[in-house]
Each structure stands twice: as C-alpha cells, then as structure tokens.
Amino acid sequence: MEIKASLNSIYKPSEDVVTRDIQGEFIIVPITSGIGDLEGEIFSLNKHGRAIWDKLDGKKTIKDIAKELSLDFDGAPEDIEKDVLGLTQELLKKKMLVEAGKK
Amino acid sequence: MTYIKKEKTIEKAGLWMKSRPLLVRLDMELTERCNNNCIHCCINLPAEDSETRKKELSTDEIKRILKEAVSLQCISARFTGGEPLLREDFQDLYVYARKLGLKVLIFTNATLITPALVDLFSRIPPLERIEVTVYGMKKSSYEAVTRVGGSFEAGWRGINLLLENKIPFVVKGALLPCNKDEIDDFEKWAAALPWMHELPSYSMFFDLRCRRDDYRKNELIKSLRFSPQEALKFLIRKKNEHLKKMKEFCSKFMRPCGDRLFSCGSGHGGCVDAYGYFQPCMMLRHPDTVYNLKTGSLKDALTNFFPRLREMKAANPDYLNRCAKCFLKGLCEQCPAKSWMEHGTLDTPVAYFCKIAHTQARFLGLIKEGEKAWEVKNWRERIEDFTKEKAVVS
C-alpha cells in the first residue's frame, strides 16, 4: 500500500540508503533491494531537492520545512509547500524516506 | 518540478567534467588463491595455501582501505582475485562496502555461489552486474581448463542460482584449444541471459604469470595463446561490427606515444593486491611501481606516487626505436605490465603483441605486407583513409 505524504507528518531518511556528496553532486545510493533496481541505479538530487532532503531530519513536519525554505528560496509559500510535498511523496514511493511521526 | 534523477552509470554520466574524483573505482584483489587451477591463469595459487593466506590483508585492513576509498569519493569497488569468494569474510566485506555506499563489482568463477550468497545479493544488491567466467559448455572442456573435478557442476550450479534468483550477471569466456569449438553454443546461451546486452568478452592473448613465479606455467600459457592469424580470424568473425568498432577506435587512440611508458589510464585508479600493495593497474606488479598501503594511504599513492610513475620514460633502445615510434600503440597490448610479465622489465617490446598488432593492421589496410609500423611516416593519412573507408580491406 502506498503511503501518502502529508503536510503534518515528519519524515527521515531510510536506513536503507546512503547519501554521498561526489564532487558537489548529491547522490542517494540504495543499500537494500526494492529501491531502484538490482542493476546499478543510484539517484541524484538537484540543489533544490537537496535543500529539501537536508531538512527531512525526523524532527520537522513538511509544513515546517516548506516554511523554512520559503525564507531561502523565491516563490509563493503554497508553491514551495507543494514542491516539498511532491518530492517527499516521490522519495516515500522509492522507499528512501520513512515516516517518523506526526504533529 | 523535477528534483530527482536516476543515474545508472554516474561515473560515466559526465559529472566529472569539471573535476574528476581522485578515485572513481578501486580494484581489490581479495586473494590470489583460487579453487580452480586453470591452465591459462596468470595469478592463481592453491586455495588451501596456508602461507599465502596468512600474508593476505585482514578484514580490518581491507575495511580501512575501503573506507579511505569512500573518503576519496570512490563510487565503485571491484572484488576480484584469485577467486574472491574463497575469503571467509567475503560477505562481511561485501556488506561493509555496500553500506559505505559503494557499488560492488564481483569477478567470480561462480563455483562458490551458494543459496545464502544469492539471498544476500537479493537483499543487498551489488548495483553492478556480477561477472562470471565460463570455461566450457561441456564437463570435458570446462574441466580440461580448470583441472578440478566437479568444477563444471559447481560453476553451472552457481550460474543457475544467480539466474533463478534474478541476480544480474554477465558472462565472459577464455578462448582455449579445448573449448574454442563451443563458442557458438556459448554465445547462443549467453544471448538469452537478460543482462547480456553485448557478446561475451573473451581472453585469448593470455598474460604470463604476473608474479613471474613459474617458468613451466609460462611455457604452458604461451602454448595456449592464439596465433596472430587465429586471433584475427576470431576478431573478424563479425566483420562489419569489428570494422565499425576499429574505425572509431583508430581515430581516437592510434598514434605513437613517444618515450613515456604509461599512455593508458594506469595510476588514475588502481588495484590493491591481496597483501596491501597498491598497483597502478591490475597487472603491473613490478616492485618499483607498487605502493605499500600498510605504511601509507591511497591518497598519498594517488597524489604523489602514481603521478611520478606516470612520468617515467623508457630507456631500452629497442623500445625507443620501435614501440615509441609505432602508431599501432593503441592496437598493440604492449605496456609496462605486459613487459614486466614477459621480460621482468618495464620497457621491453613483447614480440607476441607486436605480431598481433601488425597482423590486425595489415588486415585493416593500415600497413602493407613486410612494413614495420614504426617506420611508417604518413600514419596520420593512413588512419584517416581507413576511418573514411578509403582503405582496401581484404
């Protein structure tokens, strides 16, 4: 069953991935199966994606994260909130994030 | 907005256009021991050789090296041997490397693949296709190569375990007198594997013992090598594909390299041998070209030791008169490692590779009968003619 990301939920990186910074490129390397395929898929996040990832620390809700990011990035708060929620949903689907609680 | 992208081959995806990491891939030769005793092998020592085993790096020493490799932004580790699965700590090392965020490429004969190992690869995938060498399609040919009874069954059992459990792997062959008639069967079978996107690669210009440890084995290896004519016949069996590849290759890599010994990528990465010596490539074990990791670091080797090696120049007059001026350099396997294995030096021309390169060049129309490639002055024109399809290919 697919977990839906919600604004009031808190998420953190799964223990089944390792993140690496390779020459400024932010890489997510799957450790266990079910994340990507068996044949070498690793993933990279662009700078906006990375800014979101860095705040997915198991303490802040999506709403809080979007609020913090709106101080650093241009854009309407509702658009930023939508982006954070969208990436979180994608990362959850790929099992790179896990839910850590709700507020 | 798109934030995330898949990077199947991140090390080749152009991410290093600005600056390449100090180390992209590290080869780790976990042991020189092998449970097979292949007639053509340049490295295998007996599996039960306890003296050799004692000298091998410990689990902690290998982990320390892997950890340093990751700190240097290494993406992938290749576990090879000997037979890497012989090490009792293989699973521990594999899991450790994967949890560091490394992709792991495993070179194996598949005889030691077990259900437990396949289960591990299912749970924690290597992220690289395992490379399995297949020595024959029949028990008689397979074991004529491996010289170990039961290895045929063990090897194929391992391959089938990988296949049944959908663990991605590719296969390679060693072309030998006892199995060369099975190529068509081998390739037909290999083509049906879901992860084989190209024909299998083959070894056929077998390297001599890379520790220069056994004269008699060297004589056997030499007797198993394809002759230049046999090699050419094999290489051109898919003539159009071969010509297409050669045209691309020649336009990129064919030129005389002068007196610099290293014209390849050696030393930009490297291979850690089973005892902790870091080599600029997997084959080069000349004592002057290896770096002791027990008293130093990968970083020091890559930033200080290997760059000095890469500046080394040939001194052998024979090399300077031939190889240094020869435009077949890219086509020829001559290199410091081959010179070391054949002659114990870094700069002695290897007659066998010279003959192979000349035979291929004659076929491609790059040189005429009786010509020595190092005497050709208009080599640029000849390469241009060939790559533009003006050359007459017999």
mmCIF file of N, CA, C and O in Angstrom, chain B residues 127-194:
data_model
loop_
_atom_site.group_PDB
_atom_site.id
_atom_site.type_symbol
_atom_site.label_atom_id
_atom_site.label_comp_id
_atom_site.label_asym_id
_atom_site.label_seq_id
_atom_site.Cartn_x
_atom_site.Cartn_y
_atom_site.Cartn_z
ATOM 1 N N LEU B 127 24.586 -3.669 -7.155
ATOM 2 C CA LEU B 127 24.428 -2.489 -8.019
ATOM 3 C C LEU B 127 25.363 -2.519 -9.228
ATOM 4 O O LEU B 127 25.483 -1.536 -9.941
ATOM 5 N N GLU B 128 26.063 -3.592 -9.418
ATOM 6 C CA GLU B 128 26.856 -3.831 -10.633
ATOM 7 C C GLU B 128 26.567 -5.277 -11.038
ATOM 8 O O GLU B 128 26.404 -6.136 -10.156
ATOM 9 N N ARG B 129 26.552 -5.522 -12.326
ATOM 10 C CA ARG B 129 26.333 -6.903 -12.756
ATOM 11 C C ARG B 129 27.564 -7.751 -12.406
ATOM 12 O O ARG B 129 28.683 -7.364 -12.715
ATOM 13 N N ILE B 130 27.323 -8.866 -11.760
ATOM 14 C CA ILE B 130 28.417 -9.784 -11.421
ATOM 15 C C ILE B 130 29.015 -10.312 -12.733
ATOM 16 O O ILE B 130 28.276 -10.523 -13.697
ATOM 17 N N GLU B 131 30.322 -10.482 -12.772
ATOM 18 C CA GLU B 131 30.952 -11.009 -13.996
ATOM 19 C C GLU B 131 31.471 -12.423 -13.740
ATOM 20 O O GLU B 131 32.313 -12.633 -12.870
ATOM 21 N N VAL B 132 30.905 -13.362 -14.489
ATOM 22 C CA VAL B 132 31.232 -14.778 -14.300
ATOM 23 C C VAL B 132 32.018 -15.288 -15.512
ATOM 24 O O VAL B 132 31.594 -15.089 -16.650
ATOM 25 N N THR B 133 33.138 -15.935 -15.247
ATOM 26 C CA THR B 133 33.883 -16.541 -16.356
ATOM 27 C C THR B 133 33.413 -17.984 -16.527
ATOM 28 O O THR B 133 33.357 -18.746 -15.558
ATOM 29 N N VAL B 134 33.073 -18.318 -17.771
ATOM 30 C CA VAL B 134 32.610 -19.672 -18.097
ATOM 31 C C VAL B 134 33.706 -20.342 -18.928
ATOM 32 O O VAL B 134 34.144 -19.792 -19.943
ATOM 33 N N TYR B 135 34.127 -21.518 -18.495
ATOM 34 C CA TYR B 135 35.288 -22.161 -19.146
ATOM 35 C C TYR B 135 34.905 -23.197 -20.188
ATOM 36 O O TYR B 135 35.782 -23.698 -20.892
ATOM 37 N N GLY B 136 33.642 -23.521 -20.269
ATOM 38 C CA GLY B 136 33.239 -24.501 -21.274
ATOM 39 C C GLY B 136 31.777 -24.854 -21.105
ATOM 40 O O GLY B 136 31.206 -24.678 -20.020
ATOM 41 N N MET B 137 31.173 -25.339 -22.168
ATOM 42 C CA MET B 137 29.766 -25.722 -22.133
ATOM 43 C C MET B 137 29.626 -27.209 -21.786
ATOM 44 O O MET B 137 28.527 -27.692 -21.546
ATOM 45 N N LYS B 138 30.736 -27.941 -21.847
ATOM 46 C CA LYS B 138 30.703 -29.370 -21.528
ATOM 47 C C LYS B 138 31.656 -29.646 -20.373
ATOM 48 O O LYS B 138 32.668 -28.938 -20.227
ATOM 49 N N LYS B 139 31.345 -30.692 -19.632
ATOM 50 C CA LYS B 139 32.207 -31.042 -18.491
ATOM 51 C C LYS B 139 33.651 -31.282 -18.956
ATOM 52 O O LYS B 139 34.598 -30.841 -18.325
ATOM 53 N N SER B 140 33.786 -31.970 -20.094
ATOM 54 C CA SER B 140 35.135 -32.320 -20.555
ATOM 55 C C SER B 140 35.960 -31.073 -20.865
ATOM 56 O O SER B 140 37.131 -30.978 -20.468
ATOM 57 N N SER B 141 35.376 -30.114 -21.550
ATOM 58 C CA SER B 141 36.139 -28.918 -21.910
ATOM 59 C C SER B 141 36.347 -28.024 -20.684
ATOM 60 O O SER B 141 37.442 -27.512 -20.457
ATOM 61 N N TYR B 142 35.287 -27.864 -19.895
ATOM 62 C CA TYR B 142 35.354 -26.991 -18.706
ATOM 63 C C TYR B 142 36.472 -27.467 -17.772
ATOM 64 O O TYR B 142 37.335 -26.686 -17.346
ATOM 65 N N GLU B 143 36.459 -28.758 -17.494
ATOM 66 C CA GLU B 143 37.431 -29.254 -16.513
ATOM 67 C C GLU B 143 38.811 -29.490 -17.115
ATOM 68 O O GLU B 143 39.799 -29.617 -16.380
ATOM 69 N N ALA B 144 38.888 -29.500 -18.451
ATOM 70 C CA ALA B 144 40.217 -29.510 -19.083
ATOM 71 C C ALA B 144 40.890 -28.166 -18.825
ATOM 72 O O ALA B 144 42.110 -28.070 -18.770
ATOM 73 N N VAL B 145 40.078 -27.127 -18.652
ATOM 74 C CA VAL B 145 40.622 -25.798 -18.345
ATOM 75 C C VAL B 145 40.898 -25.670 -16.843
ATOM 76 O O VAL B 145 42.004 -25.322 -16.429
ATOM 77 N N THR B 146 39.892 -25.983 -16.037
ATOM 78 C CA THR B 146 40.020 -25.717 -14.587
ATOM 79 C C THR B 146 40.876 -26.745 -13.854
ATOM 80 O O THR B 146 41.390 -26.464 -12.771
ATOM 81 N N ARG B 147 40.986 -27.935 -14.414
ATOM 82 C CA ARG B 147 41.748 -29.038 -13.825
ATOM 83 C C ARG B 147 41.279 -29.390 -12.401
ATOM 84 O O ARG B 147 42.083 -29.791 -11.558
ATOM 85 N N VAL B 148 39.979 -29.175 -12.160
ATOM 86 C CA VAL B 148 39.403 -29.546 -10.859
ATOM 87 C C VAL B 148 38.121 -30.336 -11.109
ATOM 88 O O VAL B 148 37.176 -29.815 -11.724
ATOM 89 N N GLY B 149 38.105 -31.564 -10.649
ATOM 90 C CA GLY B 149 36.917 -32.405 -10.804
ATOM 91 C C GLY B 149 35.737 -31.798 -10.070
ATOM 92 O O GLY B 149 35.882 -31.324 -8.944
ATOM 93 N N GLY B 150 34.595 -31.799 -10.705
ATOM 94 C CA GLY B 150 33.381 -31.266 -10.071
ATOM 95 C C GLY B 150 33.199 -29.768 -10.275
ATOM 96 O O GLY B 150 32.157 -29.213 -9.930
ATOM 97 N N SER B 151 34.200 -29.110 -10.861
ATOM 98 C CA SER B 151 34.087 -27.645 -11.018
ATOM 99 C C SER B 151 33.018 -27.282 -12.050
ATOM 100 O O SER B 151 32.383 -26.228 -11.946
ATOM 101 N N PHE B 152 32.824 -28.155 -13.028
ATOM 102 C CA PHE B 152 31.790 -27.887 -14.044
ATOM 103 C C PHE B 152 30.415 -27.805 -13.374
ATOM 104 O O PHE B 152 29.671 -26.834 -13.556
ATOM 105 N N GLU B 153 30.123 -28.810 -12.567
ATOM 106 C CA GLU B 153 28.819 -28.832 -11.890
ATOM 107 C C GLU B 153 28.700 -27.641 -10.937
ATOM 108 O O GLU B 153 27.660 -26.977 -10.873
ATOM 109 N N ALA B 154 29.781 -27.375 -10.205
ATOM 110 C CA ALA B 154 29.742 -26.272 -9.225
ATOM 111 C C ALA B 154 29.549 -24.930 -9.928
ATOM 112 O O ALA B 154 28.746 -24.092 -9.493
ATOM 113 N N GLY B 155 30.280 -24.723 -11.020
ATOM 114 C CA GLY B 155 30.186 -23.456 -11.746
ATOM 115 C C GLY B 155 28.786 -23.241 -12.315
ATOM 116 O O GLY B 155 28.201 -22.158 -12.165
ATOM 117 N N TRP B 156 28.250 -24.273 -12.924
ATOM 118 C CA TRP B 156 26.915 -24.129 -13.518
ATOM 119 C C TRP B 156 25.818 -24.059 -12.456
ATOM 120 O O TRP B 156 24.796 -23.409 -12.652
ATOM 121 N N ARG B 157 26.060 -24.719 -11.316
ATOM 122 C CA ARG B 157 25.092 -24.599 -10.212
ATOM 123 C C ARG B 157 25.039 -23.133 -9.751
ATOM 124 O O ARG B 157 23.975 -22.562 -9.552
ATOM 125 N N GLY B 158 26.217 -22.536 -9.638
ATOM 126 C CA GLY B 158 26.294 -21.122 -9.231
ATOM 127 C C GLY B 158 25.601 -20.215 -10.232
ATOM 128 O O GLY B 158 24.834 -19.316 -9.855
ATOM 129 N N ILE B 159 25.862 -20.457 -11.502
ATOM 130 C CA ILE B 159 25.245 -19.636 -12.553
ATOM 131 C C ILE B 159 23.717 -19.772 -12.496
ATOM 132 O O ILE B 159 22.985 -18.785 -12.581
ATOM 133 N N ASN B 160 23.256 -21.002 -12.326
ATOM 134 C CA ASN B 160 21.802 -21.209 -12.281
ATOM 135 C C ASN B 160 21.167 -20.573 -11.043
ATOM 136 O O ASN B 160 20.044 -20.071 -11.108
ATOM 137 N N LEU B 161 21.909 -20.579 -9.935
ATOM 138 C CA LEU B 161 21.387 -19.911 -8.733
ATOM 139 C C LEU B 161 21.210 -18.409 -8.987
ATOM 140 O O LEU B 161 20.200 -17.816 -8.603
ATOM 141 N N LEU B 162 22.191 -17.821 -9.651
ATOM 142 C CA LEU B 162 22.085 -16.385 -9.972
ATOM 143 C C LEU B 162 20.894 -16.151 -10.891
ATOM 144 O O LEU B 162 20.096 -15.228 -10.682
ATOM 145 N N LEU B 163 20.792 -17.006 -11.880
ATOM 146 C CA LEU B 163 19.739 -16.856 -12.886
ATOM 147 C C LEU B 163 18.342 -17.011 -12.259
ATOM 148 O O LEU B 163 17.462 -16.165 -12.446
ATOM 149 N N GLU B 164 18.177 -18.087 -11.494
ATOM 150 C CA GLU B 164 16.863 -18.360 -10.882
ATOM 151 C C GLU B 164 16.442 -17.246 -9.920
ATOM 152 O O GLU B 164 15.265 -16.970 -9.758
ATOM 153 N N ASN B 165 17.425 -16.638 -9.288
ATOM 154 C CA ASN B 165 17.112 -15.588 -8.306
ATOM 155 C C ASN B 165 17.205 -14.180 -8.879
ATOM 156 O O ASN B 165 17.169 -13.199 -8.137
ATOM 157 N N LYS B 166 17.373 -14.148 -10.217
ATOM 158 C CA LYS B 166 17.371 -12.865 -10.943
ATOM 159 C C LYS B 166 18.444 -11.889 -10.439
ATOM 160 O O LYS B 166 18.209 -10.686 -10.331
ATOM 161 N N ILE B 167 19.594 -12.453 -10.100
ATOM 162 C CA ILE B 167 20.726 -11.593 -9.721
ATOM 163 C C ILE B 167 21.452 -11.231 -11.020
ATOM 164 O O ILE B 167 21.964 -12.123 -11.703
ATOM 165 N N PRO B 168 21.507 -9.943 -11.349
ATOM 166 C CA PRO B 168 22.108 -9.583 -12.645
ATOM 167 C C PRO B 168 23.582 -9.997 -12.769
ATOM 168 O O PRO B 168 24.380 -9.734 -11.873
ATOM 169 N N PHE B 169 23.881 -10.681 -13.852
ATOM 170 C CA PHE B 169 25.276 -11.054 -14.117
ATOM 171 C C PHE B 169 25.513 -11.136 -15.613
ATOM 172 O O PHE B 169 24.579 -11.255 -16.398
ATOM 173 N N VAL B 170 26.776 -11.018 -15.973
ATOM 174 C CA VAL B 170 27.172 -11.237 -17.365
ATOM 175 C C VAL B 170 28.234 -12.327 -17.376
ATOM 176 O O VAL B 170 28.815 -12.644 -16.336
ATOM 177 N N VAL B 171 28.442 -12.900 -18.549
ATOM 178 C CA VAL B 171 29.430 -13.977 -18.637
ATOM 179 C C VAL B 171 30.553 -13.601 -19.598
ATOM 180 O O VAL B 171 30.356 -12.822 -20.519
ATOM 181 N N LYS B 172 31.704 -14.175 -19.293
ATOM 182 C CA LYS B 172 32.889 -13.951 -20.123
ATOM 183 C C LYS B 172 33.485 -15.319 -20.432
ATOM 184 O O LYS B 172 33.196 -16.296 -19.747
ATOM 185 N N GLY B 173 34.336 -15.362 -21.440
ATOM 186 C CA GLY B 173 34.951 -16.648 -21.777
ATOM 187 C C GLY B 173 36.458 -16.529 -21.864
ATOM 188 O O GLY B 173 37.012 -15.439 -21.942
ATOM 189 N N ALA B 174 37.102 -17.682 -21.819
ATOM 190 C CA ALA B 174 38.543 -17.756 -22.093
ATOM 191 C C ALA B 174 38.667 -18.687 -23.289
ATOM 192 O O ALA B 174 38.252 -19.848 -23.212
ATOM 193 N N LEU B 175 39.184 -18.181 -24.374
ATOM 194 C CA LEU B 175 39.247 -18.984 -25.602
ATOM 195 C C LEU B 175 40.468 -19.887 -25.582
ATOM 196 O O LEU B 175 41.595 -19.401 -25.655
ATOM 197 N N LEU B 176 40.213 -21.158 -25.504
ATOM 198 C CA LEU B 176 41.305 -22.115 -25.379
ATOM 199 C C LEU B 176 41.111 -23.247 -26.390
ATOM 200 O O LEU B 176 39.983 -23.476 -26.859
ATOM 201 N N PRO B 177 42.182 -23.948 -26.705
ATOM 202 C CA PRO B 177 42.040 -25.019 -27.701
ATOM 203 C C PRO B 177 40.913 -26.006 -27.352
ATOM 204 O O PRO B 177 40.222 -26.493 -28.239
ATOM 205 N N CYS B 178 40.713 -26.257 -26.041
ATOM 206 C CA CYS B 178 39.730 -27.265 -25.669
ATOM 207 C C CYS B 178 38.281 -26.757 -25.687
ATOM 208 O O CYS B 178 37.348 -27.558 -25.583
ATOM 209 N N ASN B 179 38.061 -25.460 -25.786
ATOM 210 C CA ASN B 179 36.657 -25.003 -25.779
ATOM 211 C C ASN B 179 36.301 -24.122 -26.984
ATOM 212 O O ASN B 179 35.171 -23.665 -27.100
ATOM 213 N N LYS B 180 37.278 -23.880 -27.861
ATOM 214 C CA LYS B 180 37.001 -22.907 -28.925
ATOM 215 C C LYS B 180 35.911 -23.368 -29.902
ATOM 216 O O LYS B 180 35.282 -22.538 -30.550
ATOM 217 N N ASP B 181 35.675 -24.676 -29.959
ATOM 218 C CA ASP B 181 34.610 -25.153 -30.857
ATOM 219 C C ASP B 181 33.221 -24.983 -30.242
ATOM 220 O O ASP B 181 32.217 -25.288 -30.877
ATOM 221 N N GLU B 182 33.183 -24.536 -29.004
ATOM 222 C CA GLU B 182 31.884 -24.382 -28.322
ATOM 223 C C GLU B 182 31.381 -22.934 -28.318
ATOM 224 O O GLU B 182 30.367 -22.635 -27.684
ATOM 225 N N ILE B 183 32.115 -22.076 -29.012
ATOM 226 C CA ILE B 183 31.780 -20.645 -28.982
ATOM 227 C C ILE B 183 30.337 -20.374 -29.388
ATOM 228 O O ILE B 183 29.620 -19.608 -28.734
ATOM 229 N N ASP B 184 29.896 -21.015 -30.466
ATOM 230 C CA ASP B 184 28.533 -20.738 -30.950
ATOM 231 C C ASP B 184 27.489 -21.129 -29.896
ATOM 232 O O ASP B 184 26.541 -20.388 -29.646
ATOM 233 N N ASP B 185 27.696 -22.297 -29.286
ATOM 234 C CA ASP B 185 26.756 -22.742 -28.232
ATOM 235 C C ASP B 185 26.786 -21.772 -27.057
ATOM 236 O O ASP B 185 25.749 -21.413 -26.504
ATOM 237 N N PHE B 186 27.989 -21.355 -26.687
ATOM 238 C CA PHE B 186 28.160 -20.433 -25.559
ATOM 239 C C PHE B 186 27.455 -19.111 -25.847
ATOM 240 O O PHE B 186 26.679 -18.607 -25.020
ATOM 241 N N GLU B 187 27.673 -18.597 -27.027
ATOM 242 C CA GLU B 187 27.087 -17.285 -27.337
ATOM 243 C C GLU B 187 25.569 -17.360 -27.481
ATOM 244 O O GLU B 187 24.868 -16.418 -27.135
ATOM 245 N N LYS B 188 25.096 -18.490 -27.985
ATOM 246 C CA LYS B 188 23.640 -18.671 -28.118
ATOM 247 C C LYS B 188 23.010 -18.681 -26.719
ATOM 248 O O LYS B 188 21.995 -18.033 -26.464
ATOM 249 N N TRP B 189 23.646 -19.419 -25.820
ATOM 250 C CA TRP B 189 23.139 -19.471 -24.443
ATOM 251 C C TRP B 189 23.243 -18.097 -23.774
ATOM 252 O O TRP B 189 22.296 -17.621 -23.147
ATOM 253 N N ALA B 190 24.409 -17.450 -23.958
ATOM 254 C CA ALA B 190 24.634 -16.149 -23.294
ATOM 255 C C ALA B 190 23.629 -15.104 -23.786
ATOM 256 O O ALA B 190 23.181 -14.252 -23.012
ATOM 257 N N ALA B 191 23.294 -15.163 -25.067
ATOM 258 C CA ALA B 191 22.382 -14.161 -25.644
ATOM 259 C C ALA B 191 21.006 -14.199 -24.981
ATOM 260 O O ALA B 191 20.273 -13.202 -24.984
ATOM 261 N N ALA B 192 20.668 -15.341 -24.399
ATOM 262 C CA ALA B 192 19.354 -15.466 -23.760
ATOM 263 C C ALA B 192 19.352 -14.943 -22.325
ATOM 264 O O ALA B 192 18.290 -14.841 -21.697
ATOM 265 N N LEU B 193 20.523 -14.615 -21.802
ATOM 266 C CA LEU B 193 20.564 -14.075 -20.431
ATOM 267 C C LEU B 193 20.016 -12.648 -20.449
ATOM 268 O O LEU B 193 20.393 -11.857 -21.308
ATOM 269 N N PRO B 194 19.161 -12.318 -19.501
ATOM 270 C CA PRO B 194 18.522 -10.998 -19.564
ATOM 271 C C PRO B 194 19.464 -9.813 -19.426
ATOM 272 O O PRO B 194 19.123 -8.705 -19.803
#
